[in-house]
CSV table of C-alpha atoms in Angstrom, one decimal:
chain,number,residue,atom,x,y,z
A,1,UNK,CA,0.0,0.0,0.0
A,2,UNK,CA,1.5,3.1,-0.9
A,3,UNK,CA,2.4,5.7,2.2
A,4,UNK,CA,-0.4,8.5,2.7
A,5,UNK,CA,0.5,12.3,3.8
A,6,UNK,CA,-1.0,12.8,7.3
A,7,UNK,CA,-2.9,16.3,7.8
A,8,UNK,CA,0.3,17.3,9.5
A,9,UNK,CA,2.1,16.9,6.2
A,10,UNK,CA,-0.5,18.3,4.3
A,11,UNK,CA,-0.3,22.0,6.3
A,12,UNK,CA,3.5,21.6,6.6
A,13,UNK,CA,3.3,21.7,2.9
A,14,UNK,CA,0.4,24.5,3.1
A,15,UNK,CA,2.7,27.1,5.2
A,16,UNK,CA,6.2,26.3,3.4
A,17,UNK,CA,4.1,27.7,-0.2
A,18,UNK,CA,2.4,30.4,2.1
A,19,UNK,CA,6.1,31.4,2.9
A,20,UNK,CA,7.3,31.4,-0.8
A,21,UNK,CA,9.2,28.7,-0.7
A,22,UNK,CA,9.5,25.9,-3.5
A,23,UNK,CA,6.7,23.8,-3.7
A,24,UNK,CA,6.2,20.7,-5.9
A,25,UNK,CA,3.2,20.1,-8.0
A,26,UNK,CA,1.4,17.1,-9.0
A,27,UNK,CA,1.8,16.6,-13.3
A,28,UNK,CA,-2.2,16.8,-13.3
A,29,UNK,CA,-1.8,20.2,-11.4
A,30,UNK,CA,1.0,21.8,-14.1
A,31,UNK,CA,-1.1,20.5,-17.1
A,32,UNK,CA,-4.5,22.3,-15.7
A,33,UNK,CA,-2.5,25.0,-15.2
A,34,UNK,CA,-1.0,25.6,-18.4
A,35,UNK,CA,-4.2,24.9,-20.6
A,36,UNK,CA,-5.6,27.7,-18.4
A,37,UNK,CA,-2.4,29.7,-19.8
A,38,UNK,CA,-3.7,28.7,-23.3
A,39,UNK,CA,-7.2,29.6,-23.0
A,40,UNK,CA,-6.5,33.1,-21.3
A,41,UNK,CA,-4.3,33.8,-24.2
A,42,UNK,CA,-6.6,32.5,-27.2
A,43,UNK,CA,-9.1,34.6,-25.1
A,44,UNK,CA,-6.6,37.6,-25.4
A,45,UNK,CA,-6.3,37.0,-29.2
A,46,UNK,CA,-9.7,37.0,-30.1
A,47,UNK,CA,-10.2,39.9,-28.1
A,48,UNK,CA,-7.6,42.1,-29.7
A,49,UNK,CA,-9.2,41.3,-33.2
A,50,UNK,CA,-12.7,41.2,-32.4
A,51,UNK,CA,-13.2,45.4,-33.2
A,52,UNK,CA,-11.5,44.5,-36.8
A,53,UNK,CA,-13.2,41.2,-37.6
A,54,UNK,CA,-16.3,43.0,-36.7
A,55,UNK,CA,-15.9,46.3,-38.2
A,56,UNK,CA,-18.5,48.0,-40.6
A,57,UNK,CA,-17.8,47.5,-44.3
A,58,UNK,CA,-17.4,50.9,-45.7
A,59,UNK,CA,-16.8,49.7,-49.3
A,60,UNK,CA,-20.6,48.5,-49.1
A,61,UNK,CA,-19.5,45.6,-51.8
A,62,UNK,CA,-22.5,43.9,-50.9
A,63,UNK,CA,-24.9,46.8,-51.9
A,64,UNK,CA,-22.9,47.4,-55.1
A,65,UNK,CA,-22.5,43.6,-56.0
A,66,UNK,CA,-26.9,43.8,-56.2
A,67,UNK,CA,-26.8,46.9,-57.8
A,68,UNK,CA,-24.1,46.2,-60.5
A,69,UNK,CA,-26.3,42.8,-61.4
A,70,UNK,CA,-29.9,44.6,-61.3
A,71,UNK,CA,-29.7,48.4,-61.9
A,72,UNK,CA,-29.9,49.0,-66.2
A,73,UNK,CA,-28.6,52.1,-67.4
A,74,UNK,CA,-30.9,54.3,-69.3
A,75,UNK,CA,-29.6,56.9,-72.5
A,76,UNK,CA,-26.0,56.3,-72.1
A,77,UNK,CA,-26.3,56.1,-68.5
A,78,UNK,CA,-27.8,59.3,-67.9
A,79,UNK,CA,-30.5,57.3,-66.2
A,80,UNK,CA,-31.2,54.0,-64.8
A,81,UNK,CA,-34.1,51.8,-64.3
A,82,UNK,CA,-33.7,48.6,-61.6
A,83,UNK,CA,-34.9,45.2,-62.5
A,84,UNK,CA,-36.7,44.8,-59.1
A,85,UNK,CA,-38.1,41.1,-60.8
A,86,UNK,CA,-34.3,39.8,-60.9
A,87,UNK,CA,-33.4,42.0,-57.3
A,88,UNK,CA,-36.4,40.0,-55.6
A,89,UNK,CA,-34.5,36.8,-56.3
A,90,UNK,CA,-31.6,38.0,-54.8
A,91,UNK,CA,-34.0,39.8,-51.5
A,92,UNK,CA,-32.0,37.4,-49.5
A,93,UNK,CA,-28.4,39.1,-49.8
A,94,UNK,CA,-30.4,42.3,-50.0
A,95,UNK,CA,-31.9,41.6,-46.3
A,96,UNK,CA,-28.4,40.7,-45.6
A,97,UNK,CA,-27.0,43.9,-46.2
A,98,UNK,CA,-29.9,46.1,-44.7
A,99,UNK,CA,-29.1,44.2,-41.4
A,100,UNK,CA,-25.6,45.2,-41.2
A,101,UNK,CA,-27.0,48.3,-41.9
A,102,UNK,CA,-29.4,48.3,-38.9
A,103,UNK,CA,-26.4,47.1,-36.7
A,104,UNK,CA,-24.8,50.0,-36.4
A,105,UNK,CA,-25.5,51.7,-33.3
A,106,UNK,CA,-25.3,55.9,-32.6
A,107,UNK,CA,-21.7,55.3,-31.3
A,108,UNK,CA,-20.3,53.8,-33.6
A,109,UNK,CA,-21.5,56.1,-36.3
A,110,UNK,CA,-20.4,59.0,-34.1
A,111,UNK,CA,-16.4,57.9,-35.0
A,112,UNK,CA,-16.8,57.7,-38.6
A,113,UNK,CA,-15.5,60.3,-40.7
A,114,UNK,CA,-18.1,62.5,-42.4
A,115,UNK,CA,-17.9,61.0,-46.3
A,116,UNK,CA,-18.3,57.8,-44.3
A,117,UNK,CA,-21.4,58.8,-42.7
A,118,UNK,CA,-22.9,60.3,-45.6
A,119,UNK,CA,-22.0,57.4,-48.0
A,120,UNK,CA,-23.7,54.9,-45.4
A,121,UNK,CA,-27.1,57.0,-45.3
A,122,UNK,CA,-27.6,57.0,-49.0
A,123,UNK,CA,-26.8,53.8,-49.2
A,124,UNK,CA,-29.2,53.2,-46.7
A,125,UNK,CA,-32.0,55.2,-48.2
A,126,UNK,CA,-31.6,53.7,-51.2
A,127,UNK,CA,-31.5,49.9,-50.3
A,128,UNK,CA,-34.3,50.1,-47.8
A,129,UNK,CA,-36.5,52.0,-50.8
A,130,UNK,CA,-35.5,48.8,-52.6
A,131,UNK,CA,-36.9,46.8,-49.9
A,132,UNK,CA,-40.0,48.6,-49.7
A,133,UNK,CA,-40.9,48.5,-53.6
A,134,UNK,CA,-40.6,44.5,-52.8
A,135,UNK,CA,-42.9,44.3,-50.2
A,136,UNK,CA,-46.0,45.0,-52.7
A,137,UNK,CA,-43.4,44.1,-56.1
A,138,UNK,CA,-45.3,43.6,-58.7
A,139,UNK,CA,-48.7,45.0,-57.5
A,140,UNK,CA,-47.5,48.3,-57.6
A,141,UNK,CA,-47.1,51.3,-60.6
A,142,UNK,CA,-45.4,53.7,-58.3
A,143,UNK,CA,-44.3,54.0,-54.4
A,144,UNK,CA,-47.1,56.9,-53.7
A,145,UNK,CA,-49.1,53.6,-54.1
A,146,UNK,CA,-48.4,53.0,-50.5
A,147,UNK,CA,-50.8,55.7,-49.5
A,148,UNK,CA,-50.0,59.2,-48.6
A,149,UNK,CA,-51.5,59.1,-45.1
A,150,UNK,CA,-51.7,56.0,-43.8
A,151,UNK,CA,-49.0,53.6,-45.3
A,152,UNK,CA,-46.4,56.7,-46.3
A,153,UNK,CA,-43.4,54.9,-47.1
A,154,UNK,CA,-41.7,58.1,-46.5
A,155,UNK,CA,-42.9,57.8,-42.9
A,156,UNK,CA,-43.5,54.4,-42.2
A,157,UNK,CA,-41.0,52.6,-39.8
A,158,UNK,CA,-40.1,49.7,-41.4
A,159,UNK,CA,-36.9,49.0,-40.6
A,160,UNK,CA,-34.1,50.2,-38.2
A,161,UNK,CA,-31.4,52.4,-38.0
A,162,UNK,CA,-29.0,53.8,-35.5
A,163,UNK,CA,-30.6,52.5,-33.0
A,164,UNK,CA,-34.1,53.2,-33.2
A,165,UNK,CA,-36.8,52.9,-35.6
A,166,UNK,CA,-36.6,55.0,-38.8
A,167,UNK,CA,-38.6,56.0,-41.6
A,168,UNK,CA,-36.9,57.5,-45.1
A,169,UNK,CA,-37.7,60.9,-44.4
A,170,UNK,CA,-36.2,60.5,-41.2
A,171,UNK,CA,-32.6,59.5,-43.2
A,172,UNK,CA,-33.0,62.3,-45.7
A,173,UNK,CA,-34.7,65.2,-44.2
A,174,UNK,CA,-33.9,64.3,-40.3
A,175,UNK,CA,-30.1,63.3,-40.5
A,176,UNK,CA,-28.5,64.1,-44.2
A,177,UNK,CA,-30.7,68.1,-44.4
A,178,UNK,CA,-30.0,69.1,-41.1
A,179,UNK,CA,-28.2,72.2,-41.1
A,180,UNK,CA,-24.4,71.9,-40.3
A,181,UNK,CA,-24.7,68.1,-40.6
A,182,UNK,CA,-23.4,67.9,-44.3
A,183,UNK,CA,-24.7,70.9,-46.3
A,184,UNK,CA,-24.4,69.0,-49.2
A,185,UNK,CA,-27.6,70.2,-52.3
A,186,UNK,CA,-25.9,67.1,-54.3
A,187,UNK,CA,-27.2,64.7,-51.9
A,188,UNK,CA,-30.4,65.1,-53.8
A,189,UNK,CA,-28.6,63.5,-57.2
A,190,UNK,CA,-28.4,60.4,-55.2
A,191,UNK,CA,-30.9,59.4,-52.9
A,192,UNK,CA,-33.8,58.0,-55.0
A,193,UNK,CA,-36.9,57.3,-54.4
A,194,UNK,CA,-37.9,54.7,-57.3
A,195,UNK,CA,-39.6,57.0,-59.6
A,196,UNK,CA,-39.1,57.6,-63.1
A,197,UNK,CA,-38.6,61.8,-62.5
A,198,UNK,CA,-36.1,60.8,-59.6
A,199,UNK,CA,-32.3,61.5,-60.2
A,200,UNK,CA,-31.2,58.1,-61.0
A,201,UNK,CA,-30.0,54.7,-58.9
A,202,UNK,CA,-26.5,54.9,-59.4
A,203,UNK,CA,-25.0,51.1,-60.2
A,204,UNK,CA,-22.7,51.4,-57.7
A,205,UNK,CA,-22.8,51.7,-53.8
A,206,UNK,CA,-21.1,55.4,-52.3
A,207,UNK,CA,-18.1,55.2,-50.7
A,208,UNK,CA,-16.2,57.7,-48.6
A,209,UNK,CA,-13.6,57.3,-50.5
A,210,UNK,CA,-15.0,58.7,-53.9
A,211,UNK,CA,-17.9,60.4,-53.0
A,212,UNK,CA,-17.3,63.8,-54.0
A,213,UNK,CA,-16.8,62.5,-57.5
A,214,UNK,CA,-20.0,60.3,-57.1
A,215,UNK,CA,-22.0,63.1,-56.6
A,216,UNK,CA,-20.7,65.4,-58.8
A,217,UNK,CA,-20.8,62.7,-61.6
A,218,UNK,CA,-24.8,62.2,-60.6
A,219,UNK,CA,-25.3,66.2,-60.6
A,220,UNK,CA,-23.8,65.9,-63.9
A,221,UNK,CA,-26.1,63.0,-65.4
A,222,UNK,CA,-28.9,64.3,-64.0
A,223,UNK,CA,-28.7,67.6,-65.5
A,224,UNK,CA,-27.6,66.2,-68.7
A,225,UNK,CA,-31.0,64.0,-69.3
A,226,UNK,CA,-33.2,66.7,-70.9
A,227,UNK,CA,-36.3,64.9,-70.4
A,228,UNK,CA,-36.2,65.9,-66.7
A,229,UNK,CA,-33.3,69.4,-67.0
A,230,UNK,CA,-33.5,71.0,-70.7
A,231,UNK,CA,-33.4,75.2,-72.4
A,232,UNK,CA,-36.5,75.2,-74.5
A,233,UNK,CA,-37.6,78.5,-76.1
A,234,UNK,CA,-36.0,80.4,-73.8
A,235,UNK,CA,-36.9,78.9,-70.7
A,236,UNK,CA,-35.1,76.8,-68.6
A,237,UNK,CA,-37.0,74.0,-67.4
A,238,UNK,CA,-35.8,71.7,-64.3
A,239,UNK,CA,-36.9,69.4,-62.1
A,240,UNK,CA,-39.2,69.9,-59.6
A,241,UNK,CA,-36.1,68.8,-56.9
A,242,UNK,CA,-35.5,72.4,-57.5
A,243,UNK,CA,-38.6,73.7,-56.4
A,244,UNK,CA,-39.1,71.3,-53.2
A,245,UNK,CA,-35.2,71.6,-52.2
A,246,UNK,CA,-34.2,75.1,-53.2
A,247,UNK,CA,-33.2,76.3,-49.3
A,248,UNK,CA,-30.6,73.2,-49.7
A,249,UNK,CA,-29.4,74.7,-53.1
A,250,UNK,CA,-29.4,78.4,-52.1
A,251,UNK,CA,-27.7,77.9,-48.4
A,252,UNK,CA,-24.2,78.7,-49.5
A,253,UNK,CA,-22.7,75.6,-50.8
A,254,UNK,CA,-19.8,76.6,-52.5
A,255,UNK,CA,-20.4,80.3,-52.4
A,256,UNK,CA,-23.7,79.6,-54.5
A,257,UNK,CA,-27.0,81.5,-53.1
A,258,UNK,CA,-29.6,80.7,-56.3
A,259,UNK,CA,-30.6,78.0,-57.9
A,260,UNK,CA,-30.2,79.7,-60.9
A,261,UNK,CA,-26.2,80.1,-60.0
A,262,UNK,CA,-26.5,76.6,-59.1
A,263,UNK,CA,-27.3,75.5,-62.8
A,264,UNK,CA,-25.0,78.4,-64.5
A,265,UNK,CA,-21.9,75.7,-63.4
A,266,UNK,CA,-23.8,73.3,-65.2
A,267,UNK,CA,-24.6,75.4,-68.3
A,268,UNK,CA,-23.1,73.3,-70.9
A,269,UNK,CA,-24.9,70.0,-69.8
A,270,UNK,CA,-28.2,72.4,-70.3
A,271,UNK,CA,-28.1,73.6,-73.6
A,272,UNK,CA,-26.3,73.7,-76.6
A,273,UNK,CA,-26.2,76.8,-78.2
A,274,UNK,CA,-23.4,78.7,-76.9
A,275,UNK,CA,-25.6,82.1,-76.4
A,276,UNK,CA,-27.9,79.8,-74.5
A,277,UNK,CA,-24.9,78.5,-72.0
A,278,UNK,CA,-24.1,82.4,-71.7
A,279,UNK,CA,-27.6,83.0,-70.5
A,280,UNK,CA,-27.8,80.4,-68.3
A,281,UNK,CA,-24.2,81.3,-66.6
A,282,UNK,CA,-25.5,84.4,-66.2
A,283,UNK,CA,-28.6,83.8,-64.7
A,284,UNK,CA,-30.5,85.7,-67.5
A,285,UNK,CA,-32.8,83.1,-67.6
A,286,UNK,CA,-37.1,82.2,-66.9
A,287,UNK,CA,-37.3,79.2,-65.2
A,288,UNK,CA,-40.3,76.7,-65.3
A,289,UNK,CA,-40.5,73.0,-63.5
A,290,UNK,CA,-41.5,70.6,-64.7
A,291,UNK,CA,-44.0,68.2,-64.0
A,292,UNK,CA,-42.6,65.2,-61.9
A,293,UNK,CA,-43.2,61.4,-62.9
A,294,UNK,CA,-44.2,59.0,-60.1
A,295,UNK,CA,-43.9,55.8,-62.1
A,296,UNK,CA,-42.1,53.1,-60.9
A,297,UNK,CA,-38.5,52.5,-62.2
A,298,UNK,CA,-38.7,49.3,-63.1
A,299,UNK,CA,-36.6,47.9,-66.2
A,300,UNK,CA,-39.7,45.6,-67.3
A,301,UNK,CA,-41.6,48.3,-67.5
């Protein structure tokens, strides 16, 4: 039988550790103790890269992989129309994106960089109007189908977003329009709202990165589809985004205080004559809106 410690042994052993001396551990003891060591420092590991493995995707690929397969561009890309038939097969990925979108919580916005948050509330607008159209896809002809009062997909909160219920108007005109958030008139090139007289759905996702020249590049197609921006006997007829949004357009962006101003940089893209450029420029010009068209983007239409 092997020999047994007495409890006299057992605290003899107790006070020599308590007193720092050398004490000997059992194998079983050592091994516990260094998978412990293991375990804290896997723990350790996957702490340190758990902010970059979880971080936000600000190149949106996701967003602009749906949009590259399903947006169709309209004369020489001056438009665009969305196949929302094909885009409802792919509503999966698209509710796949939208939640990463809703993830994102006040705080974490709060450390982007401002082309960061501005590319990730278009984006947002945009892929949650997507989502709406499918909710009644095909039994619709245009989003004011929803309803104006009751059923307002402008003020409906259908989805989430930093942190709290949210409705479309409450991205654009709540967060994007709010004085000194952004002052940026262009945003209204790129937000779109599914209708035919909307500035069109670009085929590509924002990103912080290249914003400035999205936007400008949208300004720029916009203005340059004269069935919705044209000079016609001496008048200059525009869009109706003109009308609704001039305060954003006449706030001081770039030193510009009219909408007229506003359109003299994009005189060229407006008519062709170069008297009728000259006009514009100079803001020697009538100018008459046009009537806007509610019908559905839709590619099979």
């Amino acid at each position: 039988m092997p020999p047994t410690r007495s409890r006299n042994d057992v605290a003899m052993v107790s006070a020599a550790c308590n007193e720092g001396k050398q004490c000997l551990r059992s194998p079983s003891w050592a091994f516990v103790s260094f998978a412990s060591f293991v375990v804290n420092a896997f723990l350790a590991v996957l702490w340190f890269y758990a902010p970059v493995a979880n971080a936000f995707d600000h190149t949106h690929v996701a967003w602009t992989t749906l949009l590259k397969k399903h947006v169709v561009l309209v004369d020489g890309g001056k438009a665009s129309k969305l196949n929302y038939a094909a885009i409802a097969q792919d509503r999966p990925a698209l509710k796949t994106y939208l939640d990463t979108l809703s993830k994102v919580q006040p705080t974490e916005y709060a450390t982007w960089k401002k082309p960061e948050q501005l590319a990730f509330l278009i984006n947002a607008y945009n892929a949650f109007t997507v989502e709406k159209i499918l909710t009644r896809y095909p039994d619709l002809k245009s989003i004011r189908d929803f309803g104006s009062v009751f059923g307002n997909p402008w003020k409906d909160k259908f989805f989430t977003l930093l942190g709290k219920p949210m409705t479309l108007d409450g991205i654009e005109h709540e967060t994007i329009r709010v004085p000194g958030a952004f002052d940026e008139p262009r945003i209204h090139f790129a937000v779109n709202c599914a209708s035919i007289g909307c500035p069109m759905l670009r085929e590509e996702a924002y990103v912080a990165d290249r914003i400035d020249r999205q936007l400008e590049e949208q300004a720029e197609r916009f203005l340059s589809d004269r069935s919705r921006n044209r000079w016609s006997d001496g008048n200059l007829e525009i869009s109706k985004i003109f009308d609704w949004y001039k305060k954003d357009f006449t706030a001081g962006y770039k030193g510009i205080t009219s909408v007229e101003q506003f359109l003299g940089k994009y005189a060229a893209l407006l008519a062709d004559k170069p008297d009728d450029q000259k006009a514009i420029r100079d803001g020697r010009v009538k100018v008459k809106y046009l009537d806007y068209d509610w019908a559905l983007n839709d590619s099979k239409r």
